[in-house]
Coordinates of C-alpha atoms in Angstrom, one line a residue:
M480 CA -8.3 -29.2 24.3
S481 CA -7.1 -32.1 21.8
L482 CA -4.6 -31.2 19.3
K483 CA -7.1 -32.2 16.4
N484 CA -9.4 -29.3 18.1
E485 CA -6.8 -27.0 18.5
A486 CA -5.6 -27.7 15.0
F487 CA -9.7 -27.1 14.4
H488 CA -9.8 -23.6 16.6
G489 CA -7.0 -22.5 14.5
I490 CA -8.0 -23.4 10.9
L491 CA -11.4 -22.1 11.7
W492 CA -10.0 -18.4 13.1
T493 CA -7.2 -18.3 10.7
T494 CA -9.4 -19.2 7.7
T495 CA -12.2 -16.7 9.0
T496 CA -9.5 -13.9 9.6
N497 CA -8.2 -14.7 6.0
I498 CA -12.1 -14.4 4.1
F499 CA -11.9 -11.0 5.6
M500 CA -8.7 -9.8 4.7
K501 CA -9.2 -11.3 0.9
I502 CA -12.7 -9.2 0.6
I503 CA -9.9 -6.3 2.0
N504 CA -7.2 -6.9 0.3
F505 CA -9.2 -7.6 -3.1
A506 CA -11.2 -4.6 -2.6
I507 CA -7.7 -2.4 -2.0
S508 CA -6.1 -4.0 -5.0
I509 CA -9.1 -3.0 -7.1
T510 CA -9.8 0.7 -5.9
L511 CA -5.6 1.7 -6.5
A512 CA -5.6 -0.4 -9.7
R513 CA -8.0 2.2 -10.6
L514 CA -6.1 5.4 -9.4
L515 CA -2.4 4.3 -9.7
T516 CA -0.5 3.4 -13.1
P517 CA 1.3 0.2 -13.9
S518 CA 4.6 2.2 -13.1
D519 CA 3.8 3.0 -9.8
F520 CA 3.0 -0.9 -9.1
G521 CA 6.0 -2.0 -10.5
L522 CA 8.3 0.7 -8.6
M523 CA 7.0 -0.7 -5.3
S524 CA 7.1 -4.2 -6.4
I525 CA 11.2 -3.7 -6.8
S526 CA 11.3 -1.8 -3.5
L527 CA 9.8 -4.5 -1.8
A528 CA 11.1 -7.3 -2.8
I529 CA 14.9 -5.4 -2.0
I530 CA 13.1 -5.1 1.1
Y531 CA 12.2 -9.0 2.2
F532 CA 15.4 -9.8 1.1
F533 CA 16.8 -7.7 4.4
E534 CA 14.5 -8.7 6.2
I535 CA 15.7 -12.4 5.8
F536 CA 19.0 -11.4 7.9
R537 CA 17.0 -9.6 10.6
D538 CA 15.2 -12.6 11.8
F539 CA 17.7 -15.2 11.0
G540 CA 15.6 -17.7 11.4
I541 CA 14.8 -17.1 15.1
G542 CA 11.1 -17.1 14.9
Q543 CA 11.1 -20.4 13.4
A544 CA 13.6 -22.1 15.7
I545 CA 11.2 -20.4 19.0
I546 CA 8.6 -22.7 17.0
Q547 CA 10.0 -25.8 16.8
K548 CA 11.6 -26.0 20.1
K549 CA 9.7 -27.6 22.8
E550 CA 11.6 -25.7 25.8
N551 CA 13.4 -22.8 26.9
T552 CA 10.7 -20.6 25.7
E553 CA 10.9 -17.2 27.6
V554 CA 14.6 -17.4 27.2
M555 CA 14.8 -17.9 23.7
A556 CA 12.4 -15.1 23.3
D557 CA 14.1 -12.5 25.8
S558 CA 17.5 -13.4 23.2
A559 CA 15.7 -12.5 20.1
F560 CA 14.3 -9.1 21.7
V561 CA 17.9 -8.4 22.3
I562 CA 19.0 -9.2 18.4
F563 CA 16.2 -8.5 16.3
P564 CA 16.7 -4.5 16.8
V565 CA 20.2 -4.7 16.6
V566 CA 20.7 -6.4 13.5
S567 CA 17.8 -4.3 12.0
F568 CA 19.5 -1.0 12.5
F569 CA 22.6 -2.2 10.9
L570 CA 20.5 -3.4 8.0
Y571 CA 18.5 -0.4 7.8
V572 CA 22.1 2.0 7.4
I573 CA 23.4 -0.8 4.8
L574 CA 20.3 -0.2 3.0
Y575 CA 20.0 3.6 3.0
L576 CA 23.7 3.5 2.1
A577 CA 22.5 0.7 -1.2
A578 CA 19.8 2.8 -2.3
P579 CA 21.4 4.7 -5.0
I580 CA 23.1 1.7 -6.7
I581 CA 20.1 0.1 -6.6
A582 CA 18.3 3.0 -8.3
E583 CA 20.8 3.3 -10.9
F584 CA 20.9 -0.7 -11.9
F585 CA 16.8 -0.6 -12.2
K586 CA 17.2 2.7 -14.1
N587 CA 15.1 4.8 -12.1
A588 CA 16.0 7.9 -9.8
E589 CA 13.0 7.5 -7.8
L590 CA 13.6 4.3 -6.2
M591 CA 16.5 5.4 -4.3
N592 CA 14.3 7.9 -1.8
I593 CA 11.4 5.1 -2.1
I594 CA 13.6 2.0 -0.6
R595 CA 14.8 4.7 1.9
V596 CA 12.1 5.2 3.4
L597 CA 10.6 1.8 3.0
S598 CA 13.2 0.5 4.6
L599 CA 12.5 2.1 8.1
S600 CA 9.5 -0.5 8.2
L601 CA 12.5 -3.3 9.0
V602 CA 13.2 -1.4 12.1
I603 CA 10.0 -0.9 12.8
W604 CA 8.7 -4.2 13.0
S605 CA 11.5 -5.7 14.5
F606 CA 9.7 -4.8 17.4
G607 CA 6.6 -6.8 16.2
S608 CA 7.4 -10.0 14.8
L609 CA 8.1 -11.6 18.0
P610 CA 4.7 -11.1 20.0
Q611 CA 3.3 -13.0 16.4
T612 CA 5.6 -15.6 16.8
L613 CA 5.0 -16.6 20.3
L614 CA 1.0 -15.8 19.7
T615 CA 1.5 -18.7 16.6
K616 CA 3.8 -20.7 18.6
S617 CA 0.8 -21.4 21.3
L618 CA -1.7 -21.7 19.0
E619 CA -3.7 -18.2 20.1
F620 CA -5.0 -17.8 16.4
K621 CA -7.8 -15.5 18.1
K622 CA -5.6 -12.5 19.2
L623 CA -3.5 -12.6 15.7
A624 CA -7.2 -11.6 14.2
V625 CA -6.8 -8.5 15.3
P626 CA -3.9 -6.9 14.4
R627 CA -4.2 -8.8 11.1
L628 CA -7.2 -7.1 10.2
L629 CA -6.6 -3.9 11.5
S630 CA -3.5 -3.2 10.3
R631 CA -4.6 -4.0 6.7
V632 CA -7.3 -1.6 7.3
S633 CA -5.3 0.9 8.1
Y634 CA -3.0 0.5 5.1
G635 CA -6.2 0.9 2.7
T636 CA -7.5 3.9 3.9
V637 CA -4.0 5.6 4.1
T638 CA -3.5 4.2 0.5
I639 CA -6.5 4.8 -0.8
I640 CA -7.1 8.4 0.2
M641 CA -3.4 9.7 -0.4
A642 CA -3.6 8.0 -3.8
F643 CA -6.5 9.8 -4.5
L644 CA -5.1 12.6 -3.7
G645 CA -2.3 11.9 -6.1
F646 CA 0.3 10.9 -4.5
G647 CA 1.0 8.1 -6.8
V648 CA 3.4 5.4 -5.4
W649 CA 4.1 7.4 -2.3
S650 CA 0.5 6.6 -1.2
L651 CA 1.6 2.4 -1.3
V652 CA 5.0 3.4 0.7
C653 CA 3.3 5.4 3.6
G654 CA 0.2 2.8 3.6
Q655 CA 3.3 0.4 4.0
I656 CA 5.0 2.2 6.9
V657 CA 1.4 2.8 8.9
M658 CA 0.5 -1.1 8.7
T659 CA 3.9 -2.0 9.8
I660 CA 3.4 0.3 13.6
I661 CA -0.3 -0.8 13.6
N662 CA 0.9 -4.1 13.9
V663 CA 3.4 -3.9 15.9
I664 CA 1.3 -2.1 18.6
T665 CA -1.8 -4.4 18.2
Y666 CA 0.3 -7.2 18.0
W667 CA 1.7 -6.4 21.7
H668 CA -1.7 -5.3 23.2
S669 CA -2.6 -8.8 22.4
I670 CA 0.2 -11.0 24.4
E671 CA 1.1 -10.7 28.2
W672 CA 4.6 -12.0 27.7
R673 CA 7.0 -8.6 28.6
P674 CA 10.4 -9.3 27.5
S675 CA 13.5 -8.9 29.9
L676 CA 17.0 -7.5 28.2
R677 CA 19.0 -10.5 28.7
L678 CA 21.3 -12.5 26.2
D679 CA 21.6 -15.9 26.9
I680 CA 24.8 -16.9 24.8
K681 CA 23.9 -20.6 24.6
I682 CA 20.6 -20.6 23.5
A683 CA 21.0 -17.6 21.3
Y684 CA 23.9 -20.4 20.0
E685 CA 21.5 -23.0 19.2
L686 CA 18.5 -20.8 17.8
L687 CA 20.9 -19.6 15.1
S688 CA 22.3 -23.2 14.2
Y689 CA 18.4 -23.8 13.4
G690 CA 18.2 -20.7 11.7
K691 CA 21.4 -21.4 9.7
H692 CA 19.5 -23.4 7.4
I693 CA 16.3 -21.3 7.3
I694 CA 18.3 -18.1 6.2
A695 CA 20.2 -20.7 3.0
T696 CA 16.8 -21.5 1.9
S697 CA 15.0 -17.7 2.5
V698 CA 18.0 -16.3 0.6
L699 CA 17.0 -19.1 -2.1
I700 CA 13.3 -18.2 -1.9
F701 CA 14.0 -14.5 -2.3
F702 CA 16.1 -15.5 -5.5
V703 CA 13.3 -17.3 -6.8
S704 CA 10.5 -14.4 -6.1
M705 CA 13.6 -11.9 -7.3
I706 CA 14.5 -13.1 -10.0
D707 CA 11.3 -12.3 -12.5
I708 CA 10.6 -9.4 -11.0
T709 CA 14.8 -8.0 -11.9
V710 CA 14.6 -9.2 -15.0
I711 CA 11.0 -7.4 -16.1
G712 CA 11.9 -4.4 -13.5
R713 CA 15.7 -4.4 -15.8
F714 CA 15.0 -4.9 -19.1
L715 CA 10.9 -4.7 -19.9
G716 CA 10.6 -1.7 -17.9
S717 CA 8.6 -0.6 -15.0
E718 CA 4.8 -0.6 -16.4
K719 CA 5.5 -4.1 -17.7
L720 CA 6.7 -4.9 -14.3
G721 CA 2.7 -3.7 -13.0
Y722 CA 1.1 -5.8 -15.2
Y723 CA 3.0 -8.4 -13.9
S724 CA 2.9 -7.4 -10.6
I725 CA -0.7 -7.1 -10.5
A726 CA -0.8 -10.5 -11.7
L727 CA 1.4 -11.7 -9.0
T728 CA -1.0 -10.5 -6.5
I729 CA -4.5 -11.5 -7.9
A730 CA -3.1 -15.3 -7.7
G731 CA -1.4 -14.8 -5.0
I732 CA -4.9 -13.9 -3.1
F733 CA -6.2 -16.8 -4.5
T734 CA -3.3 -19.6 -4.1
T735 CA 0.0 -18.9 -2.2
Q736 CA -2.3 -16.9 0.8
I737 CA -4.8 -19.8 1.3
S738 CA -1.9 -22.0 1.6
T739 CA -0.4 -19.6 3.9
T740 CA -3.6 -20.0 6.1
F741 CA -2.8 -23.5 6.6
S742 CA 1.0 -23.3 7.0
V743 CA 0.2 -20.8 10.2
V744 CA -1.5 -23.4 12.1
A745 CA 0.3 -26.7 10.3
F746 CA 3.8 -26.0 11.8
P747 CA 3.2 -25.6 15.5
V748 CA 0.8 -28.4 15.2
F749 CA 3.5 -30.8 13.2
S750 CA 6.1 -29.4 15.6
K751 CA 3.8 -30.9 18.8
V752 CA 3.7 -34.4 17.3
Q753 CA 7.2 -34.5 15.8
D754 CA 8.3 -37.5 17.4
N755 CA 5.2 -39.3 16.8
K756 CA 5.5 -40.8 13.0
N757 CA 2.1 -41.7 12.7
K758 CA 0.8 -38.7 14.4
L759 CA 2.7 -36.4 12.1
R760 CA 1.5 -38.5 8.7
E761 CA -1.5 -38.0 9.2
A762 CA -1.3 -34.4 10.2
Y763 CA 0.3 -33.6 6.9
L764 CA -1.9 -35.2 4.9
K765 CA -5.0 -34.3 6.2
T766 CA -3.9 -30.5 6.0
L767 CA -2.2 -31.4 2.0
K768 CA -5.9 -32.2 1.4
S769 CA -7.5 -29.5 3.1
V770 CA -5.5 -27.1 1.2
S771 CA -6.0 -28.6 -2.0
I772 CA -10.4 -28.8 -1.7
I773 CA -9.9 -25.2 -1.5
I774 CA -6.5 -23.9 -4.3
F775 CA -7.4 -26.1 -6.8
P776 CA -11.1 -24.8 -7.3
A777 CA -9.7 -21.4 -6.6
A778 CA -6.8 -21.5 -9.1
C779 CA -8.5 -23.0 -11.9
G780 CA -11.6 -20.5 -11.4
V781 CA -9.6 -17.8 -11.5
I782 CA -8.2 -19.6 -14.9
S783 CA -11.5 -19.7 -16.7
V784 CA -12.6 -16.0 -15.2
A785 CA -9.4 -13.7 -15.8
Y786 CA -10.3 -12.2 -18.7
Y787 CA -13.2 -10.8 -17.2
L788 CA -12.7 -10.8 -14.1
I789 CA -9.6 -8.1 -15.3
K790 CA -11.7 -6.1 -17.5
V791 CA -14.9 -5.7 -15.3
I792 CA -13.1 -5.3 -12.3
Y793 CA -9.5 -3.8 -13.1
G794 CA -10.8 -2.0 -16.3
E795 CA -9.3 -2.5 -19.8
K796 CA -5.6 -0.6 -18.9
W797 CA -5.1 -3.9 -17.2
L798 CA -5.8 -6.7 -19.9
P799 CA -2.0 -7.4 -20.7
A800 CA -2.2 -9.5 -17.7
V801 CA -4.3 -11.3 -18.3
V802 CA -2.5 -14.7 -19.8
A803 CA 0.6 -13.9 -17.4
L804 CA -2.3 -14.4 -14.4
Q805 CA -3.5 -17.5 -15.6
V806 CA -0.1 -19.1 -15.6
L807 CA 0.6 -17.6 -13.0
C808 CA -2.1 -18.8 -10.6
I809 CA -0.7 -22.2 -11.9
N810 CA 2.5 -21.4 -10.3
G811 CA 0.6 -20.0 -7.5
L812 CA -0.9 -24.3 -6.9
S813 CA 2.9 -25.3 -7.2
G814 CA 3.6 -23.1 -4.5
S815 CA 0.9 -23.6 -2.6
I816 CA 1.8 -27.8 -1.7
I817 CA 5.2 -26.5 -1.5
N818 CA 4.9 -23.7 1.2
V819 CA 2.5 -26.9 3.5
T820 CA 5.0 -29.2 2.5
K821 CA 8.0 -27.0 4.5
N822 CA 6.5 -26.8 7.5
L823 CA 6.9 -30.9 7.5
Y824 CA 10.8 -30.3 7.4
L825 CA 11.0 -27.4 9.6
A826 CA 8.8 -29.1 12.4
I827 CA 11.1 -32.5 12.6
G828 CA 14.4 -30.0 12.7
K829 CA 15.1 -30.9 9.0
P830 CA 15.3 -27.5 7.0
K831 CA 18.3 -28.2 5.0
I832 CA 15.8 -30.3 2.7
M833 CA 14.1 -26.6 1.5
T834 CA 17.2 -25.8 0.4
K835 CA 18.1 -28.2 -1.5
I836 CA 14.5 -27.8 -3.2
Y837 CA 14.7 -24.1 -3.4
F838 CA 18.0 -24.5 -5.2
L839 CA 16.4 -26.5 -7.8
Q840 CA 13.8 -24.3 -8.6
F841 CA 15.9 -21.1 -8.6
F842 CA 18.3 -23.2 -11.0
L843 CA 15.8 -24.1 -13.2
I844 CA 14.4 -20.2 -13.3
L845 CA 18.0 -19.0 -13.9
I846 CA 18.0 -21.3 -16.8
L847 CA 14.4 -20.3 -18.4
I848 CA 13.7 -17.2 -17.6
G849 CA 16.3 -15.0 -20.1
P850 CA 15.1 -16.6 -23.5
L851 CA 11.3 -17.4 -22.7
T852 CA 11.1 -13.7 -21.3
H853 CA 13.0 -12.1 -24.4
E854 CA 10.4 -14.3 -26.5
Y855 CA 7.3 -13.7 -25.1
G856 CA 7.6 -11.0 -22.3
I857 CA 6.0 -10.9 -18.8
I858 CA 4.2 -14.3 -20.1
G859 CA 7.7 -15.9 -20.7
T860 CA 8.5 -14.7 -17.8
S861 CA 5.3 -16.6 -15.6
M862 CA 5.8 -20.0 -18.0
A863 CA 9.5 -20.1 -16.3
V864 CA 8.1 -19.2 -13.0
T865 CA 5.9 -21.7 -13.6
A866 CA 7.8 -25.0 -15.1
S867 CA 10.4 -24.6 -12.2
S868 CA 8.2 -24.2 -9.4
T869 CA 6.5 -27.3 -10.9
V870 CA 9.1 -29.5 -11.2
S871 CA 10.2 -28.5 -7.8
V872 CA 6.8 -29.9 -6.1
F873 CA 8.0 -33.6 -7.4
L874 CA 11.1 -33.6 -5.4
S875 CA 9.3 -31.8 -2.5
L876 CA 6.7 -34.5 -2.2
N877 CA 9.0 -37.4 -2.9
E878 CA 11.2 -35.9 -0.2
A879 CA 8.3 -35.9 2.5
G880 CA 7.1 -38.8 1.5
K881 CA 10.6 -40.6 2.8
L882 CA 9.5 -38.8 6.6
I883 CA 6.4 -40.0 6.6
G884 CA 6.7 -43.6 5.1
K885 CA 4.6 -42.9 2.2
G886 CA 5.0 -42.9 -1.8
P887 CA 4.6 -39.3 -3.8
L888 CA 1.8 -41.5 -5.4
N889 CA -0.4 -42.0 -2.7
I890 CA 0.4 -38.1 -1.2
I891 CA -0.9 -37.0 -4.4
N892 CA -3.7 -39.1 -4.4
S893 CA -4.7 -37.4 -1.4
M894 CA -5.1 -34.3 -3.7
L895 CA -6.5 -36.1 -6.7
P896 CA -10.3 -36.0 -6.0
S897 CA -10.3 -32.1 -5.4
S898 CA -8.1 -31.7 -8.6
I899 CA -10.6 -34.0 -10.6
G900 CA -13.6 -31.4 -9.6
S901 CA -11.5 -28.5 -10.8
V902 CA -10.9 -29.3 -14.2
I903 CA -14.7 -30.3 -14.3
M904 CA -15.3 -26.9 -13.0
V905 CA -13.5 -25.3 -15.8
L906 CA -15.0 -27.3 -18.3
F907 CA -18.7 -26.2 -17.3
V908 CA -17.3 -22.6 -16.8
L909 CA -15.4 -22.3 -20.5
T910 CA -19.1 -23.4 -21.9
F911 CA -20.7 -21.6 -20.8
Q912 CA -18.9 -18.4 -22.2
T913 CA -18.6 -20.1 -24.9
L914 CA -22.2 -19.8 -25.7
Y915 CA -23.1 -16.6 -23.8
H916 CA -19.9 -14.5 -24.7
Y917 CA -22.6 -11.9 -26.3
L918 CA -24.3 -11.1 -23.1
Q919 CA -22.5 -8.2 -21.1
P920 CA -19.2 -8.9 -19.4
S921 CA -20.4 -7.9 -16.1
L922 CA -23.2 -10.4 -16.6
V923 CA -20.8 -13.0 -17.8
L924 CA -18.6 -12.9 -14.7
F925 CA -21.0 -13.1 -12.3
L926 CA -22.6 -16.1 -13.4
S927 CA -19.8 -17.6 -14.7
V928 CA -18.5 -17.3 -10.5
I929 CA -22.2 -18.3 -9.5
L930 CA -22.1 -21.7 -12.1
G931 CA -18.0 -22.6 -11.0
A932 CA -19.1 -22.2 -7.4
S933 CA -21.7 -24.2 -7.6
S934 CA -20.7 -27.0 -10.0
Y935 CA -17.8 -27.5 -7.3
C936 CA -19.8 -27.1 -4.2
L937 CA -22.0 -29.9 -5.5
F938 CA -18.6 -32.3 -6.6
F939 CA -18.0 -31.8 -3.1
R940 CA -20.7 -32.8 -1.4
L941 CA -20.7 -35.9 -3.4
I942 CA -17.3 -36.7 -3.0
Y943 CA -16.2 -35.4 0.5
K944 CA -19.1 -36.8 2.8
E945 CA -17.2 -37.7 5.5
E946 CA -15.2 -34.4 5.4
V947 CA -18.6 -32.7 4.9
E948 CA -20.1 -34.4 8.6
E949 CA -16.0 -34.2 10.4
I950 CA -16.7 -30.5 9.4
K951 CA -20.4 -30.0 10.6
W952 CA -19.7 -31.8 13.9
L953 CA -16.5 -29.8 15.1
V954 CA -18.4 -27.0 14.4
N955 CA -21.2 -28.1 16.3
S956 CA -19.1 -28.9 19.2
K957 CA -17.6 -26.1 19.0
M958 CA -20.8 -24.0 19.3
R959 CA -21.8 -25.7 22.4
S960 CA -18.4 -25.0 24.0

């Protein structure tokens, strides 16, 4: 199978999986929003952010290094299998001891026990991340689909039942633990490789050498993603953080997670052609163009229906999240472009570029978040996060242009048609809502979605004729095979 077909096959499977994942996640988030309070979501957001920080050091960037390197895969995997659980156990001990301090910082005693229980997922997942990495490296996305779907369904089932029974935030905690356990079991069931308990010091050093920049970047990413949660949780309280968290979740479903779908495929594909600049340039531009075709209308669509989406689907108690959601959708666009582009740096062995980009983003947030949050609350926080990511996009595209021999304007041009089509779609939807605002909110939401999707699909069919024909041909060839 050619690399092009492998990439398409991967995107097809990943996209199909993610469509089901989006439906599942959306249904779960709606149900939980009805059963739980904003404060419950706020506490979980803080806890998960803390766990994510420690996950950075559990992996040491070794997963990305295994995907990027072309040789000694089994030896690298064996070494990683020894490293991960040992490191995770020590991180768990540190988190367990630090939990009271974290709870005191956020002025919420309940956080201590939540963090102590949730940190068990660090140790559990240390046994599952390696099979996932090896399946990704070999582009076996079909085998990645079942674990992802099954674990998410398990999470939803446990969480919703416990929330219905009145367990509050602990329904989210237990759901997370169950999801991690199911992930580990199903990933091992999907892979034939079995580890040997051997640690090659030389190979381990090579992995850590590559991973040190990944760690530096991951730490910066953590601070970028954590500073908003910290500021809101510390100064505005868990209820306001709950509103912000639900806005962030909805924006992520329709932007960040879509780019992640393509990034899962992009990294191993870029790595395979890292020595061929022409193929690398073609793969990067096509990936970015494909992502923009989906994320621009998705983000703009949510912006245009945000009020009705929250009011009808989530309930009136979540209406304070509307404006923050609209702003964070723009942040999701910027983050998605950066997310795809960073795989280019990783694939050619230059993760240091990512560090520079995320440092700029963190520096800008640090300057903006205090005064904007003080003045405008969670809307100001959203503005600070969005402004920093938007500026970082231009630096990211400039660095990418140097690597592939194209100027940043040429890269932007690949995304221009989808952005124009999305703006046209928004104008249609907002005009409709202005004219027919007196209708039932649920009907306005339904008709807005239909109008927006129809107008963009028509635009797509007229502008992207070649892409439509190529997709048809690839789909037909897959069906014949």
